[in-house]
Amino acid sequence: MAGADTIFRFSHPLRVRWAECDLQGIVFFGRYYEYFDIGMTEYLRALGVAYPRDFLAAGGDLFIKHSECDHQGSARFDEIIDIDTRIARLGRSSIVFEFRVARAGEALANGQIVYVFADPEARTTLALPADFRAAVESFETFDDKE
């Protein structure tokens, strides 16, 4: 799970829009998963990976295996939030993304999504593309590798 001790080398700022909020101007809890998705997409873009095109060209796509979100605070309408994103672990076919949504350095939500790279038709796992693995490994540092 992402936390204060986790090093995020990538962050994407976003202004909270009214459509993401309830009547009190507080971000609806389910929107944090949308923020995680934005973080993942922008992280991959920063690495030079076009999602989903590059994965499909390699014969597979990403499927969610697990997701979680812990809330510590609330973002509000018109605030600038940062979506901190990292890949915490690469397996043979799995990717563990960690996220932190923060306002001025204060964590509002931490999350994790585990994706599995698989054949879209057969739904059988495939090894992650070598060029993707190399791009991630040149950007991130890992404590353990599978």
mmCIF file with all atom_site columns, C-alpha atoms in Angstrom, residues 17-110:
data_model
loop_
_atom_site.group_PDB
_atom_site.id
_atom_site.type_symbol
_atom_site.label_atom_id
_atom_site.label_alt_id
_atom_site.label_comp_id
_atom_site.label_asym_id
_atom_site.label_entity_id
_atom_site.label_seq_id
_atom_site.pdbx_PDB_ins_code
_atom_site.Cartn_x
_atom_site.Cartn_y
_atom_site.Cartn_z
_atom_site.occupancy
_atom_site.B_iso_or_equiv
_atom_site.pdbx_formal_charge
_atom_site.auth_seq_id
_atom_site.auth_comp_id
_atom_site.auth_asym_id
_atom_site.auth_atom_id
_atom_site.pdbx_PDB_model_num
ATOM 1  C CA . ARG A 1 17  ? -13.930 19.508  -11.000 1.00 0.00 ? 17  ARG A CA 1
ATOM 2  C CA . TRP A 1 18  ? -17.490 20.089  -9.760  1.00 0.00 ? 18  TRP A CA 1
ATOM 3  C CA . ALA A 1 19  ? -18.770 16.908  -11.430 1.00 0.00 ? 19  ALA A CA 1
ATOM 4  C CA . GLU A 1 20  ? -16.470 14.866  -9.138  1.00 0.00 ? 20  GLU A CA 1
ATOM 5  C CA . CYS A 1 21  ? -18.036 16.288  -5.962  1.00 0.00 ? 21  CYS A CA 1
ATOM 6  C CA . ASP A 1 22  ? -21.146 15.787  -3.879  1.00 0.00 ? 22  ASP A CA 1
ATOM 7  C CA . LEU A 1 23  ? -23.415 18.696  -2.896  1.00 0.00 ? 23  LEU A CA 1
ATOM 8  C CA . GLN A 1 24  ? -21.016 19.711  -0.114  1.00 0.00 ? 24  GLN A CA 1
ATOM 9  C CA . GLY A 1 25  ? -18.224 20.158  -2.653  1.00 0.00 ? 25  GLY A CA 1
ATOM 10 C CA . ILE A 1 26  ? -16.318 17.091  -1.388  1.00 0.00 ? 26  ILE A CA 1
ATOM 11 C CA . VAL A 1 27  ? -14.943 14.544  -3.860  1.00 0.00 ? 27  VAL A CA 1
ATOM 12 C CA . PHE A 1 28  ? -17.176 11.459  -3.978  1.00 0.00 ? 28  PHE A CA 1
ATOM 13 C CA . PHE A 1 29  ? -15.221 8.431   -2.681  1.00 0.00 ? 29  PHE A CA 1
ATOM 14 C CA . GLY A 1 30  ? -15.497 6.402   -5.900  1.00 0.00 ? 30  GLY A CA 1
ATOM 15 C CA . ARG A 1 31  ? -13.761 9.147   -7.875  1.00 0.00 ? 31  ARG A CA 1
ATOM 16 C CA . TYR A 1 32  ? -10.439 8.225   -6.275  1.00 0.00 ? 32  TYR A CA 1
ATOM 17 C CA . TYR A 1 33  ? -10.334 5.131   -8.508  1.00 0.00 ? 33  TYR A CA 1
ATOM 18 C CA . GLU A 1 34  ? -10.733 7.456   -11.494 1.00 0.00 ? 34  GLU A CA 1
ATOM 19 C CA . TYR A 1 35  ? -7.799  9.478   -10.154 1.00 0.00 ? 35  TYR A CA 1
ATOM 20 C CA . PHE A 1 36  ? -5.766  6.251   -9.906  1.00 0.00 ? 36  PHE A CA 1
ATOM 21 C CA . ASP A 1 37  ? -6.623  5.492   -13.534 1.00 0.00 ? 37  ASP A CA 1
ATOM 22 C CA . ILE A 1 38  ? -5.517  8.976   -14.583 1.00 0.00 ? 38  ILE A CA 1
ATOM 23 C CA . GLY A 1 39  ? -2.295  8.495   -12.613 1.00 0.00 ? 39  GLY A CA 1
ATOM 24 C CA . MET A 1 40  ? -1.603  5.147   -14.295 1.00 0.00 ? 40  MET A CA 1
ATOM 25 C CA . THR A 1 41  ? -2.286  6.507   -17.774 1.00 0.00 ? 41  THR A CA 1
ATOM 26 C CA . GLU A 1 42  ? -0.084  9.575   -17.284 1.00 0.00 ? 42  GLU A CA 1
ATOM 27 C CA . TYR A 1 43  ? 2.672   7.483   -15.679 1.00 0.00 ? 43  TYR A CA 1
ATOM 28 C CA . LEU A 1 44  ? 2.717   5.153   -18.687 1.00 0.00 ? 44  LEU A CA 1
ATOM 29 C CA . ARG A 1 45  ? 2.658   8.138   -21.064 1.00 0.00 ? 45  ARG A CA 1
ATOM 30 C CA . ALA A 1 46  ? 5.686   9.600   -19.233 1.00 0.00 ? 46  ALA A CA 1
ATOM 31 C CA . LEU A 1 47  ? 7.514   6.302   -19.761 1.00 0.00 ? 47  LEU A CA 1
ATOM 32 C CA . GLY A 1 48  ? 6.715   6.445   -23.475 1.00 0.00 ? 48  GLY A CA 1
ATOM 33 C CA . VAL A 1 49  ? 4.118   3.657   -23.294 1.00 0.00 ? 49  VAL A CA 1
ATOM 34 C CA . ALA A 1 50  ? 0.881   4.237   -25.216 1.00 0.00 ? 50  ALA A CA 1
ATOM 35 C CA . TYR A 1 51  ? -1.886  2.473   -23.314 1.00 0.00 ? 51  TYR A CA 1
ATOM 36 C CA . PRO A 1 52  ? -3.588  0.302   -24.483 1.00 0.00 ? 52  PRO A CA 1
ATOM 37 C CA . ARG A 1 53  ? -2.036  0.346   -27.971 1.00 0.00 ? 53  ARG A CA 1
ATOM 38 C CA . ASP A 1 54  ? 1.444   -0.878  -26.982 1.00 0.00 ? 54  ASP A CA 1
ATOM 39 C CA . PHE A 1 55  ? 0.101   -3.721  -24.849 1.00 0.00 ? 55  PHE A CA 1
ATOM 40 C CA . LEU A 1 56  ? -2.321  -4.832  -27.573 1.00 0.00 ? 56  LEU A CA 1
ATOM 41 C CA . ALA A 1 57  ? 0.532   -4.750  -30.110 1.00 0.00 ? 57  ALA A CA 1
ATOM 42 C CA . ALA A 1 58  ? 2.395   -7.159  -27.804 1.00 0.00 ? 58  ALA A CA 1
ATOM 43 C CA . GLY A 1 59  ? -0.558  -9.565  -27.940 1.00 0.00 ? 59  GLY A CA 1
ATOM 44 C CA . GLY A 1 60  ? -2.196  -8.811  -24.595 1.00 0.00 ? 60  GLY A CA 1
ATOM 45 C CA . ASP A 1 61  ? -3.950  -6.314  -22.389 1.00 0.00 ? 61  ASP A CA 1
ATOM 46 C CA . LEU A 1 62  ? -4.094  -5.409  -18.705 1.00 0.00 ? 62  LEU A CA 1
ATOM 47 C CA . PHE A 1 63  ? -6.827  -6.853  -16.491 1.00 0.00 ? 63  PHE A CA 1
ATOM 48 C CA . ILE A 1 64  ? -7.476  -5.817  -12.888 1.00 0.00 ? 64  ILE A CA 1
ATOM 49 C CA . LYS A 1 65  ? -6.849  -8.557  -10.338 1.00 0.00 ? 65  LYS A CA 1
ATOM 50 C CA . HIS A 1 66  ? -7.107  -6.513  -7.127  1.00 0.00 ? 66  HIS A CA 1
ATOM 51 C CA . SER A 1 67  ? -7.787  -2.936  -6.050  1.00 0.00 ? 67  SER A CA 1
ATOM 52 C CA . GLU A 1 68  ? -7.952  -1.078  -2.761  1.00 0.00 ? 68  GLU A CA 1
ATOM 53 C CA . CYS A 1 69  ? -8.234  2.478   -1.500  1.00 0.00 ? 69  CYS A CA 1
ATOM 54 C CA . ASP A 1 70  ? -7.745  3.897   1.998   1.00 0.00 ? 70  ASP A CA 1
ATOM 55 C CA . HIS A 1 71  ? -9.063  7.385   2.718   1.00 0.00 ? 71  HIS A CA 1
ATOM 56 C CA . GLN A 1 72  ? -7.351  9.794   5.107   1.00 0.00 ? 72  GLN A CA 1
ATOM 57 C CA . GLY A 1 73  ? -8.930  13.075  4.056   1.00 0.00 ? 73  GLY A CA 1
ATOM 58 C CA . SER A 1 74  ? -11.154 14.738  1.495   1.00 0.00 ? 74  SER A CA 1
ATOM 59 C CA . ALA A 1 75  ? -10.374 16.708  -1.605  1.00 0.00 ? 75  ALA A CA 1
ATOM 60 C CA . ARG A 1 76  ? -12.730 19.578  -2.376  1.00 0.00 ? 76  ARG A CA 1
ATOM 61 C CA . PHE A 1 77  ? -13.978 21.375  -5.445  1.00 0.00 ? 77  PHE A CA 1
ATOM 62 C CA . ASP A 1 78  ? -11.405 23.512  -7.281  1.00 0.00 ? 78  ASP A CA 1
ATOM 63 C CA . GLU A 1 79  ? -8.416  22.318  -5.226  1.00 0.00 ? 79  GLU A CA 1
ATOM 64 C CA . ILE A 1 80  ? -5.262  21.174  -6.962  1.00 0.00 ? 80  ILE A CA 1
ATOM 65 C CA . ILE A 1 81  ? -4.438  17.599  -6.039  1.00 0.00 ? 81  ILE A CA 1
ATOM 66 C CA . ASP A 1 82  ? -1.409  15.512  -6.943  1.00 0.00 ? 82  ASP A CA 1
ATOM 67 C CA . ILE A 1 83  ? -1.812  11.955  -8.146  1.00 0.00 ? 83  ILE A CA 1
ATOM 68 C CA . ASP A 1 84  ? 1.452   10.271  -7.146  1.00 0.00 ? 84  ASP A CA 1
ATOM 69 C CA . THR A 1 85  ? 2.014   7.013   -8.986  1.00 0.00 ? 85  THR A CA 1
ATOM 70 C CA . ARG A 1 86  ? 4.605   4.273   -9.007  1.00 0.00 ? 86  ARG A CA 1
ATOM 71 C CA . ILE A 1 87  ? 5.049   0.684   -9.999  1.00 0.00 ? 87  ILE A CA 1
ATOM 72 C CA . ALA A 1 88  ? 5.992   -1.033  -6.772  1.00 0.00 ? 88  ALA A CA 1
ATOM 73 C CA . ARG A 1 89  ? 6.503   -4.494  -8.230  1.00 0.00 ? 89  ARG A CA 1
ATOM 74 C CA . LEU A 1 90  ? 6.800   -6.272  -11.559 1.00 0.00 ? 90  LEU A CA 1
ATOM 75 C CA . GLY A 1 91  ? 6.058   -9.966  -11.721 1.00 0.00 ? 91  GLY A CA 1
ATOM 76 C CA . ARG A 1 92  ? 6.254   -12.222 -14.754 1.00 0.00 ? 92  ARG A CA 1
ATOM 77 C CA . SER A 1 93  ? 2.788   -11.132 -15.852 1.00 0.00 ? 93  SER A CA 1
ATOM 78 C CA . SER A 1 94  ? 1.639   -8.833  -13.032 1.00 0.00 ? 94  SER A CA 1
ATOM 79 C CA . ILE A 1 95  ? 2.136   -5.173  -12.217 1.00 0.00 ? 95  ILE A CA 1
ATOM 80 C CA . VAL A 1 96  ? 1.515   -3.621  -8.803  1.00 0.00 ? 96  VAL A CA 1
ATOM 81 C CA . PHE A 1 97  ? 0.705   0.078   -9.069  1.00 0.00 ? 97  PHE A CA 1
ATOM 82 C CA . GLU A 1 98  ? 0.647   2.219   -5.929  1.00 0.00 ? 98  GLU A CA 1
ATOM 83 C CA . PHE A 1 99  ? -1.035  5.605   -5.721  1.00 0.00 ? 99  PHE A CA 1
ATOM 84 C CA . ARG A 1 100 ? -1.251  8.535   -3.352  1.00 0.00 ? 100 ARG A CA 1
ATOM 85 C CA . VAL A 1 101 ? -3.691  11.387  -3.877  1.00 0.00 ? 101 VAL A CA 1
ATOM 86 C CA . ALA A 1 102 ? -2.424  14.391  -1.958  1.00 0.00 ? 102 ALA A CA 1
ATOM 87 C CA . ARG A 1 103 ? -3.166  18.067  -1.425  1.00 0.00 ? 103 ARG A CA 1
ATOM 88 C CA . ALA A 1 104 ? -0.136  20.221  -0.631  1.00 0.00 ? 104 ALA A CA 1
ATOM 89 C CA . GLY A 1 105 ? 1.754   17.124  0.513   1.00 0.00 ? 105 GLY A CA 1
ATOM 90 C CA . GLU A 1 106 ? -1.058  15.852  2.765   1.00 0.00 ? 106 GLU A CA 1
ATOM 91 C CA . ALA A 1 107 ? -2.178  12.339  1.798   1.00 0.00 ? 107 ALA A CA 1
ATOM 92 C CA . LEU A 1 108 ? -5.916  12.177  1.146   1.00 0.00 ? 108 LEU A CA 1
ATOM 93 C CA . ALA A 1 109 ? -6.063  8.630   -0.190  1.00 0.00 ? 109 ALA A CA 1
ATOM 94 C CA . ASN A 1 110 ? -3.647  5.772   -0.774  1.00 0.00 ? 110 ASN A CA 1
#
